[in-house]
Amino acid sequence: MGRDGHAAGRRRSYEDRTSRTGVLEHVPGVEVLGWVDAPPDFDYDCGTSSADVERGRWLDVRSALVEQARAMGANTLVTISHACQREWCDAGGEGLEVRNYTSLVADALGIERDYEVDLLGTYKRQADPQQIVERGRTAWSSHGISEQQALETASKYTWAATSPRSTAP
């Protein structure tokens, strides 16, 4: 079943939670405090629901879930998929970091990176194509992209939180 009965979404949510908890419980320095679940009408999924559910309602639910995480005492809200990370990355701040679980595992394994952990979240919070281009200069210039091309690309996106998935037209 899909959205109508929500059985498939609930099962996938449970399986995701169970497998990610098993991984996170073995990461040094990580304490799993609990979970906040997307509601049934989101099909227990933060990715596709961001486009399917009215955006204002989606953001209200996200805010409530962030507050639940804060109430648990969380200093990190861990996402379990790239779609969730894309939709939640700008919800951090004020003592709460939003990270995908794979980045926590990478940190624990000592994998070094030469980029910020939450660059998309930073871009979404800045919401200014010129600032985004400046901050991302190392990345885009390493691919032979001109500043004008980078600005044109960044300007295609609507960076406001009210825009679903921050995707270009």
PDB file of C-alpha atoms in Angstrom:
ATOM      1  CA  MET A   1       0.000   0.000   0.000  1.00  0.00           C
ATOM      2  CA  GLY A   2       1.077   3.545  -0.582  1.00  0.00           C
ATOM      3  CA  ARG A   3      -0.391   6.724   0.849  1.00  0.00           C
ATOM      4  CA  ASP A   4      -3.957   5.389   1.103  1.00  0.00           C
ATOM      5  CA  GLY A   5      -3.231   2.774   3.749  1.00  0.00           C
ATOM      6  CA  HIS A   6       0.297   3.897   4.678  1.00  0.00           C
ATOM      7  CA  ALA A   7       1.432   0.331   5.386  1.00  0.00           C
ATOM      8  CA  ALA A   8       4.337   0.547   2.936  1.00  0.00           C
ATOM      9  CA  GLY A   9       5.469   3.926   4.285  1.00  0.00           C
ATOM     10  CA  ARG A  10       5.214   2.784   7.908  1.00  0.00           C
ATOM     11  CA  ARG A  11       7.162  -0.424   7.157  1.00  0.00           C
ATOM     12  CA  ARG A  12       9.887   1.471   5.292  1.00  0.00           C
ATOM     13  CA  SER A  13      10.081   4.028   8.092  1.00  0.00           C
ATOM     14  CA  TYR A  14      10.471   1.260  10.684  1.00  0.00           C
ATOM     15  CA  GLU A  15      13.105  -0.544   8.598  1.00  0.00           C
ATOM     16  CA  ASP A  16      15.030   2.676   8.007  1.00  0.00           C
ATOM     17  CA  ARG A  17      14.918   3.559  11.697  1.00  0.00           C
ATOM     18  CA  THR A  18      15.989   0.088  12.785  1.00  0.00           C
ATOM     19  CA  SER A  19      18.922  -0.170  10.389  1.00  0.00           C
ATOM     20  CA  ARG A  20      20.168   3.395  11.003  1.00  0.00           C
ATOM     21  CA  THR A  21      19.849   3.012  14.769  1.00  0.00           C
ATOM     22  CA  GLY A  22      21.961  -0.135  14.565  1.00  0.00           C
ATOM     23  CA  VAL A  23      24.666   1.790  12.746  1.00  0.00           C
ATOM     24  CA  LEU A  24      24.501   4.950  14.886  1.00  0.00           C
ATOM     25  CA  GLU A  25      24.647   3.020  18.171  1.00  0.00           C
ATOM     26  CA  HIS A  26      28.116   1.873  17.147  1.00  0.00           C
ATOM     27  CA  VAL A  27      29.465   5.311  16.276  1.00  0.00           C
ATOM     28  CA  PRO A  28      31.760   6.592  19.041  1.00  0.00           C
ATOM     29  CA  GLY A  29      30.404   9.751  20.641  1.00  0.00           C
ATOM     30  CA  VAL A  30      26.866   9.298  19.305  1.00  0.00           C
ATOM     31  CA  GLU A  31      24.001   8.695  21.701  1.00  0.00           C
ATOM     32  CA  VAL A  32      20.659   7.929  20.071  1.00  0.00           C
ATOM     33  CA  LEU A  33      18.076   9.798  22.153  1.00  0.00           C
ATOM     34  CA  GLY A  34      15.026   8.832  20.110  1.00  0.00           C
ATOM     35  CA  TRP A  35      13.227   9.439  16.861  1.00  0.00           C
ATOM     36  CA  VAL A  36      10.804  11.977  15.489  1.00  0.00           C
ATOM     37  CA  ASP A  37       8.540  10.541  12.818  1.00  0.00           C
ATOM     38  CA  ALA A  38       6.892  12.230   9.879  1.00  0.00           C
ATOM     39  CA  PRO A  39       3.108  11.843  10.172  1.00  0.00           C
ATOM     40  CA  PRO A  40       1.052   9.280   8.212  1.00  0.00           C
ATOM     41  CA  ASP A  41      -0.200  11.808   5.655  1.00  0.00           C
ATOM     42  CA  PHE A  42       3.457  12.410   4.768  1.00  0.00           C
ATOM     43  CA  ASP A  43       3.712   8.634   4.169  1.00  0.00           C
ATOM     44  CA  TYR A  44       6.349   8.682   6.954  1.00  0.00           C
ATOM     45  CA  ASP A  45       8.727  10.255   4.464  1.00  0.00           C
ATOM     46  CA  CYS A  46      10.222  13.729   4.401  1.00  0.00           C
ATOM     47  CA  GLY A  47      11.448  13.560   0.808  1.00  0.00           C
ATOM     48  CA  THR A  48       8.460  13.036  -1.453  1.00  0.00           C
ATOM     49  CA  SER A  49       6.071  14.670   0.995  1.00  0.00           C
ATOM     50  CA  SER A  50       7.914  17.968   0.544  1.00  0.00           C
ATOM     51  CA  ALA A  51       6.447  18.207  -2.945  1.00  0.00           C
ATOM     52  CA  ASP A  52       3.122  16.448  -2.258  1.00  0.00           C
ATOM     53  CA  VAL A  53       1.980  18.239   0.906  1.00  0.00           C
ATOM     54  CA  GLU A  54       1.043  21.937   0.978  1.00  0.00           C
ATOM     55  CA  ARG A  55       4.334  23.705   1.754  1.00  0.00           C
ATOM     56  CA  GLY A  56       3.105  25.794   4.693  1.00  0.00           C
ATOM     57  CA  ARG A  57       1.757  22.692   6.431  1.00  0.00           C
ATOM     58  CA  TRP A  58       4.955  20.793   5.642  1.00  0.00           C
ATOM     59  CA  LEU A  59       7.080  23.525   7.216  1.00  0.00           C
ATOM     60  CA  ASP A  60       4.790  23.697  10.284  1.00  0.00           C
ATOM     61  CA  VAL A  61       5.143  19.947  10.822  1.00  0.00           C
ATOM     62  CA  ARG A  62       8.900  20.161  10.317  1.00  0.00           C
ATOM     63  CA  SER A  63       9.096  22.933  12.933  1.00  0.00           C
ATOM     64  CA  ALA A  64       7.108  20.822  15.397  1.00  0.00           C
ATOM     65  CA  LEU A  65       9.414  17.848  14.807  1.00  0.00           C
ATOM     66  CA  VAL A  66      12.497  20.039  15.324  1.00  0.00           C
ATOM     67  CA  GLU A  67      11.016  21.169  18.642  1.00  0.00           C
ATOM     68  CA  GLN A  68      10.441  17.516  19.599  1.00  0.00           C
ATOM     69  CA  ALA A  69      14.103  16.791  18.888  1.00  0.00           C
ATOM     70  CA  ARG A  70      15.173  19.783  20.968  1.00  0.00           C
ATOM     71  CA  ALA A  71      12.891  18.650  23.813  1.00  0.00           C
ATOM     72  CA  MET A  72      14.700  15.288  23.811  1.00  0.00           C
ATOM     73  CA  GLY A  73      17.941  17.186  24.382  1.00  0.00           C
ATOM     74  CA  ALA A  74      19.341  16.546  20.910  1.00  0.00           C
ATOM     75  CA  ASN A  75      22.231  18.649  19.674  1.00  0.00           C
ATOM     76  CA  THR A  76      22.182  16.876  16.301  1.00  0.00           C
ATOM     77  CA  LEU A  77      19.166  15.961  14.208  1.00  0.00           C
ATOM     78  CA  VAL A  78      20.246  13.021  12.059  1.00  0.00           C
ATOM     79  CA  THR A  79      18.609  12.444   8.696  1.00  0.00           C
ATOM     80  CA  ILE A  80      18.445   9.014   7.110  1.00  0.00           C
ATOM     81  CA  SER A  81      18.277   9.854   3.414  1.00  0.00           C
ATOM     82  CA  HIS A  82      19.613  12.444   1.009  1.00  0.00           C
ATOM     83  CA  ALA A  83      16.051  13.668   0.392  1.00  0.00           C
ATOM     84  CA  CYS A  84      15.531  14.242   4.105  1.00  0.00           C
ATOM     85  CA  GLN A  85      18.884  15.999   4.386  1.00  0.00           C
ATOM     86  CA  ARG A  86      17.974  18.305   1.510  1.00  0.00           C
ATOM     87  CA  GLU A  87      14.681  19.232   3.182  1.00  0.00           C
ATOM     88  CA  TRP A  88      15.946  19.525   6.769  1.00  0.00           C
ATOM     89  CA  CYS A  89      19.438  20.993   6.360  1.00  0.00           C
ATOM     90  CA  ASP A  90      18.294  24.584   6.881  1.00  0.00           C
ATOM     91  CA  ALA A  91      16.324  23.710  10.041  1.00  0.00           C
ATOM     92  CA  GLY A  92      19.433  23.671  12.209  1.00  0.00           C
ATOM     93  CA  GLY A  93      20.949  26.465  14.207  1.00  0.00           C
ATOM     94  CA  GLU A  94      20.600  27.616  17.792  1.00  0.00           C
ATOM     95  CA  GLY A  95      22.494  24.599  19.137  1.00  0.00           C
ATOM     96  CA  LEU A  96      21.024  22.023  16.757  1.00  0.00           C
ATOM     97  CA  GLU A  97      23.044  20.655  13.866  1.00  0.00           C
ATOM     98  CA  VAL A  98      21.384  18.724  11.012  1.00  0.00           C
ATOM     99  CA  ARG A  99      23.541  15.908   9.632  1.00  0.00           C
ATOM    100  CA  ASN A 100      23.002  12.860   7.461  1.00  0.00           C
ATOM    101  CA  TYR A 101      23.922   9.675   9.286  1.00  0.00           C
ATOM    102  CA  THR A 102      26.571   8.783   6.692  1.00  0.00           C
ATOM    103  CA  SER A 103      28.543  11.929   7.534  1.00  0.00           C
ATOM    104  CA  LEU A 104      28.648  10.876  11.200  1.00  0.00           C
ATOM    105  CA  VAL A 105      29.929   7.447  10.184  1.00  0.00           C
ATOM    106  CA  ALA A 106      32.523   9.073   7.911  1.00  0.00           C
ATOM    107  CA  ASP A 107      33.696  11.272  10.798  1.00  0.00           C
ATOM    108  CA  ALA A 108      33.980   8.225  13.075  1.00  0.00           C
ATOM    109  CA  LEU A 109      36.059   6.421  10.441  1.00  0.00           C
ATOM    110  CA  GLY A 110      38.394   9.411  10.203  1.00  0.00           C
ATOM    111  CA  ILE A 111      37.528  10.197   6.600  1.00  0.00           C
ATOM    112  CA  GLU A 112      38.702  13.704   5.864  1.00  0.00           C
ATOM    113  CA  ARG A 113      36.860  16.107   3.621  1.00  0.00           C
ATOM    114  CA  ASP A 114      37.811  19.461   2.174  1.00  0.00           C
ATOM    115  CA  TYR A 115      34.315  20.948   2.280  1.00  0.00           C
ATOM    116  CA  GLU A 116      31.807  22.072   4.880  1.00  0.00           C
ATOM    117  CA  VAL A 117      29.550  19.374   6.293  1.00  0.00           C
ATOM    118  CA  ASP A 118      26.365  21.363   5.730  1.00  0.00           C
ATOM    119  CA  LEU A 119      27.038  23.489   2.693  1.00  0.00           C
ATOM    120  CA  LEU A 120      23.509  23.183   1.246  1.00  0.00           C
ATOM    121  CA  GLY A 121      22.028  24.246   4.600  1.00  0.00           C
ATOM    122  CA  THR A 122      24.331  27.254   4.602  1.00  0.00           C
ATOM    123  CA  TYR A 123      23.280  28.134   1.061  1.00  0.00           C
ATOM    124  CA  LYS A 124      19.599  27.806   1.924  1.00  0.00           C
ATOM    125  CA  ARG A 125      19.981  30.008   5.007  1.00  0.00           C
ATOM    126  CA  GLN A 126      21.894  32.642   2.992  1.00  0.00           C
ATOM    127  CA  ALA A 127      19.324  32.568   0.169  1.00  0.00           C
ATOM    128  CA  ASP A 128      21.461  34.950  -1.882  1.00  0.00           C
ATOM    129  CA  PRO A 129      22.862  33.645  -5.201  1.00  0.00           C
ATOM    130  CA  GLN A 130      25.842  36.039  -5.112  1.00  0.00           C
ATOM    131  CA  GLN A 131      26.847  34.907  -1.593  1.00  0.00           C
ATOM    132  CA  ILE A 132      26.353  31.280  -2.623  1.00  0.00           C
ATOM    133  CA  VAL A 133      28.625  31.739  -5.629  1.00  0.00           C
ATOM    134  CA  GLU A 134      31.305  33.372  -3.494  1.00  0.00           C
ATOM    135  CA  ARG A 135      31.142  30.703  -0.795  1.00  0.00           C
ATOM    136  CA  GLY A 136      31.198  27.889  -3.375  1.00  0.00           C
ATOM    137  CA  ARG A 137      34.019  29.332  -5.475  1.00  0.00           C
ATOM    138  CA  THR A 138      36.467  26.502  -4.735  1.00  0.00           C
ATOM    139  CA  ALA A 139      33.960  23.861  -5.824  1.00  0.00           C
ATOM    140  CA  TRP A 140      32.655  25.405  -9.037  1.00  0.00           C
ATOM    141  CA  SER A 141      35.992  26.768 -10.202  1.00  0.00           C
ATOM    142  CA  SER A 142      37.570  23.317  -9.810  1.00  0.00           C
ATOM    143  CA  HIS A 143      35.150  22.116 -12.495  1.00  0.00           C
ATOM    144  CA  GLY A 144      36.100  24.840 -14.978  1.00  0.00           C
ATOM    145  CA  ILE A 145      32.861  26.767 -14.478  1.00  0.00           C
ATOM    146  CA  SER A 146      33.055  30.531 -14.882  1.00  0.00           C
ATOM    147  CA  GLU A 147      31.739  32.888 -12.232  1.00  0.00           C
ATOM    148  CA  GLN A 148      28.991  33.971 -14.627  1.00  0.00           C
ATOM    149  CA  GLN A 149      27.920  30.333 -15.167  1.00  0.00           C
ATOM    150  CA  ALA A 150      27.947  29.711 -11.416  1.00  0.00           C
ATOM    151  CA  LEU A 151      25.811  32.799 -10.808  1.00  0.00           C
ATOM    152  CA  GLU A 152      23.365  31.807 -13.550  1.00  0.00           C
ATOM    153  CA  THR A 153      23.038  28.337 -12.034  1.00  0.00           C
ATOM    154  CA  ALA A 154      22.603  29.610  -8.464  1.00  0.00           C
ATOM    155  CA  SER A 155      20.042  32.145  -9.681  1.00  0.00           C
ATOM    156  CA  LYS A 156      17.867  29.410 -11.230  1.00  0.00           C
ATOM    157  CA  TYR A 157      16.984  28.136  -7.764  1.00  0.00           C
ATOM    158  CA  THR A 158      14.504  29.540  -5.308  1.00  0.00           C
ATOM    159  CA  TRP A 159      16.393  29.359  -2.022  1.00  0.00           C
ATOM    160  CA  ALA A 160      13.523  30.419   0.250  1.00  0.00           C
ATOM    161  CA  ALA A 161      12.313  27.818   2.764  1.00  0.00           C
ATOM    162  CA  THR A 162       8.814  28.224   1.386  1.00  0.00           C
ATOM    163  CA  SER A 163       9.936  26.720  -1.909  1.00  0.00           C
ATOM    164  CA  PRO A 164       9.659  22.956  -2.098  1.00  0.00           C
ATOM    165  CA  ARG A 165      12.939  21.138  -2.570  1.00  0.00           C
ATOM    166  CA  SER A 166      14.743  24.350  -3.541  1.00  0.00           C
ATOM    167  CA  THR A 167      14.647  23.129  -7.119  1.00  0.00           C
ATOM    168  CA  ALA A 168      15.072  25.067 -10.292  1.00  0.00           C
ATOM    169  CA  PRO A 169      12.243  25.416 -12.794  1.00  0.00           C
TER     170      PRO A 169
END
